[in-house]
Short mmCIF file of C-alpha atoms in Angstrom, two decimals:
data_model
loop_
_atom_site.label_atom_id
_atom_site.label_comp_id
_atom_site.label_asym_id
_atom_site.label_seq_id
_atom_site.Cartn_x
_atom_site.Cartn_y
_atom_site.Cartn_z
CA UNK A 1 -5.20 40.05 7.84
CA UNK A 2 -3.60 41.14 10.97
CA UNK A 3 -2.75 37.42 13.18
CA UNK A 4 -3.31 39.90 16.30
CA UNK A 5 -6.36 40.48 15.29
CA UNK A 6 -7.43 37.33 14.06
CA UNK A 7 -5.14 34.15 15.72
CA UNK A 8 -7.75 32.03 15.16
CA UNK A 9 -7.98 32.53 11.70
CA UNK A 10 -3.87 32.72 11.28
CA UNK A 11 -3.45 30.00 13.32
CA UNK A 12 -5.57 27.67 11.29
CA UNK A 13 -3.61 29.41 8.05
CA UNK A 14 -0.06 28.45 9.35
CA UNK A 15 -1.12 24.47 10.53
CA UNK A 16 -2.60 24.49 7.00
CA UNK A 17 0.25 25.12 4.62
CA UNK A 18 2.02 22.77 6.76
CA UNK A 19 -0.16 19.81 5.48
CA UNK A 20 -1.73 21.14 2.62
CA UNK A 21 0.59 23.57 1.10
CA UNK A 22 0.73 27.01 0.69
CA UNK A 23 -3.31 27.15 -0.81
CA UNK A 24 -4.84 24.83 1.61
CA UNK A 25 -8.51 26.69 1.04
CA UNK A 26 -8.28 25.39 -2.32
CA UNK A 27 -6.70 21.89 -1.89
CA UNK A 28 -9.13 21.31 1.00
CA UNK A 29 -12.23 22.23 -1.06
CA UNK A 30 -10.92 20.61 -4.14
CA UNK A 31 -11.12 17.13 -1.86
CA UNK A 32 -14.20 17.66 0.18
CA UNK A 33 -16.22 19.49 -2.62
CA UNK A 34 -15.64 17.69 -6.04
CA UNK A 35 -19.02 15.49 -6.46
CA UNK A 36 -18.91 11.96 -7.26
CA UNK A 37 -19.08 9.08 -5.89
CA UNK A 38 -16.63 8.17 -3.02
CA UNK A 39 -15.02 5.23 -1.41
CA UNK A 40 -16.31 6.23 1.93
CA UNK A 41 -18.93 8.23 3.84
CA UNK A 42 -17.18 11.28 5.56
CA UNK A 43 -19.08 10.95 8.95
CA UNK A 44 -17.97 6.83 9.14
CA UNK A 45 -15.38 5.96 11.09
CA UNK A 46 -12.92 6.59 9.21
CA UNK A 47 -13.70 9.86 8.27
CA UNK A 48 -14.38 10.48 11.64
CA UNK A 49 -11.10 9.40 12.44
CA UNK A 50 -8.72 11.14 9.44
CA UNK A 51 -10.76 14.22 9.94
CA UNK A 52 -9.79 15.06 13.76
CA UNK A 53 -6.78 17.10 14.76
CA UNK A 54 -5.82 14.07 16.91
CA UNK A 55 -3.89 13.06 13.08
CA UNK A 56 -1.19 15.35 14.17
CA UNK A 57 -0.82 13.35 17.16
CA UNK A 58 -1.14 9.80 15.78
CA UNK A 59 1.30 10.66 12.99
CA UNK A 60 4.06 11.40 15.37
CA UNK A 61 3.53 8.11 16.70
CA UNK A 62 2.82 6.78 13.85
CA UNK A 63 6.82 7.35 12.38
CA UNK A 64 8.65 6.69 15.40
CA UNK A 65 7.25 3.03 15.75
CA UNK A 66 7.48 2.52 12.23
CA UNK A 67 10.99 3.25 11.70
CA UNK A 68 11.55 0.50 14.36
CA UNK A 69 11.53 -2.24 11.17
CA UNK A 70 15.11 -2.41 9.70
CA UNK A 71 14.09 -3.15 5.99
CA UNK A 72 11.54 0.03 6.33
CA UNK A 73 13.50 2.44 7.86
CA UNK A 74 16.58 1.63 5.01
CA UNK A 75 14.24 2.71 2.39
CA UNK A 76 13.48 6.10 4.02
CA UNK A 77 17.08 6.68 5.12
CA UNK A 78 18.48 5.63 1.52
CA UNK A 79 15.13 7.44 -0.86
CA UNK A 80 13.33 9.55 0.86
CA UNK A 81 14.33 13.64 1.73
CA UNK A 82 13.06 14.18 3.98
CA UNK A 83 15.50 16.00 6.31
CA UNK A 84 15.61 18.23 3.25
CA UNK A 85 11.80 18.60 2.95
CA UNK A 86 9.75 17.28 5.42
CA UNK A 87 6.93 19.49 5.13
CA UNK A 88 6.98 18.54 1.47
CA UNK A 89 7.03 14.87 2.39
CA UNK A 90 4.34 15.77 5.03
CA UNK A 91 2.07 17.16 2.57
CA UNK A 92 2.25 14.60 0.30
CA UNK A 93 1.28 11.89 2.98
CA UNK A 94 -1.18 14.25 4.22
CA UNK A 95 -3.04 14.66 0.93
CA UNK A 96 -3.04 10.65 0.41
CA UNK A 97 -5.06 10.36 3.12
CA UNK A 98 -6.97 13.06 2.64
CA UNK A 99 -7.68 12.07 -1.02
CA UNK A 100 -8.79 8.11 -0.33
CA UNK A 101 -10.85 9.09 2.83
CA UNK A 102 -12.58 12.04 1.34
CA UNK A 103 -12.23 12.33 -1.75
CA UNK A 104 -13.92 10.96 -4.91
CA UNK A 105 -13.56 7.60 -6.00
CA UNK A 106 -11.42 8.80 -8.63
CA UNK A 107 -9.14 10.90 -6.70
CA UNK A 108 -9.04 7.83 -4.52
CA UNK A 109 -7.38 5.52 -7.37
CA UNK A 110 -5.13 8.31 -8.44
CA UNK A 111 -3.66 9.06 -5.17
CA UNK A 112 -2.94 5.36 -4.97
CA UNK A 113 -1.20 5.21 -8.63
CA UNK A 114 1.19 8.23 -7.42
CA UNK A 115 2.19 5.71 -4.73
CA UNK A 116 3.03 2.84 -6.19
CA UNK A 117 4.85 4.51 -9.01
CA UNK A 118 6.59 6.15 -6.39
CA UNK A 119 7.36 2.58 -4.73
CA UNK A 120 8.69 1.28 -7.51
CA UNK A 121 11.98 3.06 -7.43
CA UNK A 122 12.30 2.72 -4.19
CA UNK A 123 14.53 -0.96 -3.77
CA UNK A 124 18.09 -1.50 -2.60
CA UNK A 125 20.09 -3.85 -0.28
CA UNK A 126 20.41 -3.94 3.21
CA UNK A 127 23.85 -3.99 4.74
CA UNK A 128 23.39 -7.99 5.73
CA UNK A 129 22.95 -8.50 1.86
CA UNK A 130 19.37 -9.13 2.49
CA UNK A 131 16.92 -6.60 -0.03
CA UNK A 132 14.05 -4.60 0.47
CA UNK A 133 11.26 -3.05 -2.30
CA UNK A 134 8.82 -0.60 -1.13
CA UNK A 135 6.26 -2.67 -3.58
CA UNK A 136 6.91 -5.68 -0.80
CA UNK A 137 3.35 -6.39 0.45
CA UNK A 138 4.90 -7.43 3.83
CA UNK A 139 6.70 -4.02 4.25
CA UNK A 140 3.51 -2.74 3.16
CA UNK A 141 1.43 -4.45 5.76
CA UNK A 142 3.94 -3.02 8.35
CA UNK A 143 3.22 0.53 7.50
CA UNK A 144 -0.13 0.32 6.99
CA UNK A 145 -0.72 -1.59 10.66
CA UNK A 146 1.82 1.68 12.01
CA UNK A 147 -0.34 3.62 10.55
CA UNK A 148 -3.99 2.85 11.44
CA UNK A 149 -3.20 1.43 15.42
CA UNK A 150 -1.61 4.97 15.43
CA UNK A 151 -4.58 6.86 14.15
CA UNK A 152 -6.85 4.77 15.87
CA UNK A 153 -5.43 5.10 19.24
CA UNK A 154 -4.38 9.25 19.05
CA UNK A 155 -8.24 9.40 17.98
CA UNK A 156 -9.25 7.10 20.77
CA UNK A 157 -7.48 9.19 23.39
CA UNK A 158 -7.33 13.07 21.98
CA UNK A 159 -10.30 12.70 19.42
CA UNK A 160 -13.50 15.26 19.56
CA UNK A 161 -15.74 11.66 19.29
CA UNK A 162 -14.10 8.47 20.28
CA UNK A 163 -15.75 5.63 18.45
CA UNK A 164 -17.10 2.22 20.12
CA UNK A 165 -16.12 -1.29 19.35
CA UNK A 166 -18.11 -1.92 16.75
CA UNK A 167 -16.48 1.39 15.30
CA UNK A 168 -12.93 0.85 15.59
CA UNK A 169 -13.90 -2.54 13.85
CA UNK A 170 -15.22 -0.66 11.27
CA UNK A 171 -11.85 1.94 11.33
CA UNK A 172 -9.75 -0.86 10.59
CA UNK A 173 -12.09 -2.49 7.92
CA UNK A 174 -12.56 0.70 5.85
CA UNK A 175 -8.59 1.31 6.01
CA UNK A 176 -8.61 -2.28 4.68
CA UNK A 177 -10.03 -0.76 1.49
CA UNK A 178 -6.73 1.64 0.69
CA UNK A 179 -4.25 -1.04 2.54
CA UNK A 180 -5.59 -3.54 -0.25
CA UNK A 181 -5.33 -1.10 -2.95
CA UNK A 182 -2.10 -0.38 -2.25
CA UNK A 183 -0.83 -4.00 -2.14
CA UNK A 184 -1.45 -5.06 1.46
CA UNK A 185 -2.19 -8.83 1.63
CA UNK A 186 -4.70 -9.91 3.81
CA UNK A 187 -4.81 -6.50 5.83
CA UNK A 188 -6.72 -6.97 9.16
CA UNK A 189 -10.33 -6.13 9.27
CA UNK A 190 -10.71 -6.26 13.02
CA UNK A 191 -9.02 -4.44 15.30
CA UNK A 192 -8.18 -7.81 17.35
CA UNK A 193 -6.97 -8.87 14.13
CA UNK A 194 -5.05 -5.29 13.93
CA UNK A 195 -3.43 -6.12 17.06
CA UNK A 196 -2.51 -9.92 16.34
CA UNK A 197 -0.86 -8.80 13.24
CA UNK A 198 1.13 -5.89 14.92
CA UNK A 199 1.99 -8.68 17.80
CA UNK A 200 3.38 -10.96 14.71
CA UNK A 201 6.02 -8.28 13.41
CA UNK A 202 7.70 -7.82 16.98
CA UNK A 203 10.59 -10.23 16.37
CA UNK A 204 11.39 -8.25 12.81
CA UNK A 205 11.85 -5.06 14.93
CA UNK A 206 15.07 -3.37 16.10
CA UNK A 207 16.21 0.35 16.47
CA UNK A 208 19.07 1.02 13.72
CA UNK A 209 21.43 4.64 13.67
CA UNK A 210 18.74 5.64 10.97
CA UNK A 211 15.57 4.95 13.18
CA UNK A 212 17.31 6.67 16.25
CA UNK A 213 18.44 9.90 13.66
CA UNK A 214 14.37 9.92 13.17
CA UNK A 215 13.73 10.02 16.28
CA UNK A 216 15.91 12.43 17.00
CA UNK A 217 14.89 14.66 13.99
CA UNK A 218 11.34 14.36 15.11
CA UNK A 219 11.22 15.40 18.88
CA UNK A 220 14.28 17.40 19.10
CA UNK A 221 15.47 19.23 15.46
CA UNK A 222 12.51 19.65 13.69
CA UNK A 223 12.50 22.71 11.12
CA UNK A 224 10.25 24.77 12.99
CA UNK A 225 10.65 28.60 14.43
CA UNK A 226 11.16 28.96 18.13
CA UNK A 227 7.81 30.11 18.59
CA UNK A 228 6.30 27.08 17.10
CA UNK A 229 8.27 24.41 19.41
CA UNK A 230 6.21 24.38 22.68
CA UNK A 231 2.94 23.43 20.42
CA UNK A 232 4.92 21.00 18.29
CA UNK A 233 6.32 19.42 21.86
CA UNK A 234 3.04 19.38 23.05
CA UNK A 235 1.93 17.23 19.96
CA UNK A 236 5.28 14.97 20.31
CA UNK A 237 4.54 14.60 24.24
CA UNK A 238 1.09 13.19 23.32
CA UNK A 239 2.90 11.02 20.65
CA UNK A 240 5.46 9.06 22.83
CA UNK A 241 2.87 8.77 25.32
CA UNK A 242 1.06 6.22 23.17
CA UNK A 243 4.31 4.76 22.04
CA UNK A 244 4.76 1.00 23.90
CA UNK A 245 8.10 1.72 26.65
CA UNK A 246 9.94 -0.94 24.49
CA UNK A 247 9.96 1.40 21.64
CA UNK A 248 11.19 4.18 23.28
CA UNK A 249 13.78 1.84 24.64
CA UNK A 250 14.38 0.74 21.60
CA UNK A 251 14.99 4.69 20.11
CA UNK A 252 16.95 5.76 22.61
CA UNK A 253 14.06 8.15 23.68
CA UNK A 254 13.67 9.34 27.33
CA UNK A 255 10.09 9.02 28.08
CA UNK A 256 9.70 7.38 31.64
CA UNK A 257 5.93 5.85 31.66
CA UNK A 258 5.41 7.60 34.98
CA UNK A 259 4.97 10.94 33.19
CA UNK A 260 2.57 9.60 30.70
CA UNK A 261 -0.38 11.32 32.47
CA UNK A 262 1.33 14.72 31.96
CA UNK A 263 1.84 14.08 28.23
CA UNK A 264 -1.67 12.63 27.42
CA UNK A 265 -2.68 16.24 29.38
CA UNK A 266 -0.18 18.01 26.91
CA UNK A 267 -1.48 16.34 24.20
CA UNK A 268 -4.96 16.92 25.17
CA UNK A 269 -4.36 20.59 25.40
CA UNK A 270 -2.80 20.91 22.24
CA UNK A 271 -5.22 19.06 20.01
CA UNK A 272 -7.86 21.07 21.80
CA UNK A 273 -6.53 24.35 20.25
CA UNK A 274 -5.59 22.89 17.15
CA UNK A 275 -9.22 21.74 16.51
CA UNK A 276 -10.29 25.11 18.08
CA UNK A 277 -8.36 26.68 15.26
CA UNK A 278 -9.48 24.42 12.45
CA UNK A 279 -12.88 23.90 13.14
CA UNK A 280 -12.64 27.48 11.38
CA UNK A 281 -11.68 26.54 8.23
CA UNK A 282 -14.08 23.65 7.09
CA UNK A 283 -14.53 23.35 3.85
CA UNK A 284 -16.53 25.45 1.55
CA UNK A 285 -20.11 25.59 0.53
CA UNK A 286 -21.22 21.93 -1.76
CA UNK A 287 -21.25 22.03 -5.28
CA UNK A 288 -24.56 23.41 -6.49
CA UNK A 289 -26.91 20.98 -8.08
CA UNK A 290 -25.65 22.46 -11.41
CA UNK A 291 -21.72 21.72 -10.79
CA UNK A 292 -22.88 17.60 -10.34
CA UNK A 293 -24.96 17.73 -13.74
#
């Protein structure tokens, strides 16, 4: 298929196999299109949420304010590859998600297994002498409150249906479900209680070398062709613009809060065509009545 012909359609392809790997039809369908019984309904808030284009957004965010707690950000720098594979790191954290929010109930518990296995070899000392697990429920809670203010607020701002009150109550809630799973103590169930949590962990956080090599990494090396970079700035521009000053302070990242009205425009833009291209590639027909027997 020629992309000239068809952008839409090779567009879609290319943002795929970035987050889904290199059959993304297939991994997509296998998710959305298995029957059985699933943690939660796709058009709730959270699937509402997890299923925009604004993710690419809120993920962006999402690592460059949690690589702002020491203890965290020593795991990644010391276990994870990711300067060596990030898209394979990318699709892994983008098939968790997709798995627990649409996925069957089983797929669900798996995906959470493959975690915690994972965290479980992830554990060393920080240079202070003080140590760090990845199984830690409090560095849990840290990533998953990142996480779902992130998603929550990129959806909030770039997302095709911005939920009420009631439904970012329920956001936070349902991503209660895989937080506690996980390991997550007493995850917040409000999004008051989101924020009061989030508020609690601001004397814990501090910019190391390794958090300001992320950032770095993130907005101005990533592994991406030349012709990809004004999109993917368009998606980090959108990113730091719902990033609190102090943590770009913090990063050493040049984003003065003056221009934030440009970037939420950018990032706007960008999620626009991203959804214009996805929206394409939904997932397939529903099992037949036959496949659920």
């Amino acid at each position: 298929m020629s992309s000239l012909r068809h952008p839409r359609a090779a567009l879609a392809h290319a943002l795929l196999s970035r987050v889904a790997g290199p059959d993304p039809d297939a991994a997509r369908d296998r998710i959305h299109l298995t029957p059985g019984p699933r943690w939660f309904d796709p058009d709730s808030p959270i699937g509402r949420v997890h299923g925009d284009a604004s993710m690419f957004i809120g993920g962006v965010r999402a690592l460059l304010l949690q690589s702002l707690h020491p203890r965290v950000m020593t795991a990644v720098a010391e276990h994870s590859g990711y300067r060596l594979d990030p898209w394979g790191r990318l699709q892994n954290t983008a098939t968790f998600i997709a798995a627990t929010t649409f996925g069957t109930s089983a797929a669900s518990e798996q995906a959470i297994a493959i975690v915690q296995a994972v965290h479980k070899r992830v554990f060393g000392t920080m240079p202070d002498g003080v140590g760090y697990d990845a199984a830690d429920p409090h560095l849990l809670s840290w990533v998953h409150l990142g996480e779902a203010e992130s998603f929550l607020l990129a959806h909030q701002h770039f997302g095709r249906r911005p939920l009420d009150d009631a439904g970012c109550d329920e956001y936070v809630a349902q991503t209660a479900v895989v937080a506690r799973a996980l390991g997550v103590e007493d995850p917040p169930v409000t999004y008051a209680g989101l924020r009061a949590q989030l508020d609690a962990f601001r004397s814990e956080l501090a910019a190391t070398d390794a958090a300001r090599d992320v950032a770095t990494f993130l907005l101005h090396t990533p592994p991406l062709p030349w012709v990809a970079r004004p999109g993917y700035g368009l998606i980090t521009s959108g990113g730091l613009a719902l990033l609190p000053p102090w943590a770009r302070r913090e990063l050493g990242v040049r984003a003065a809060p003056t221009l934030d009205p440009l970037r939420r425009a950018g990032g706007k833009a960008i999620t626009a065509t991203i959804r214009w291209a996805l929206d394409s590639k939904e997932p397939g027909r529903a099992p037949s009545t036959a496949a659920e027997v």
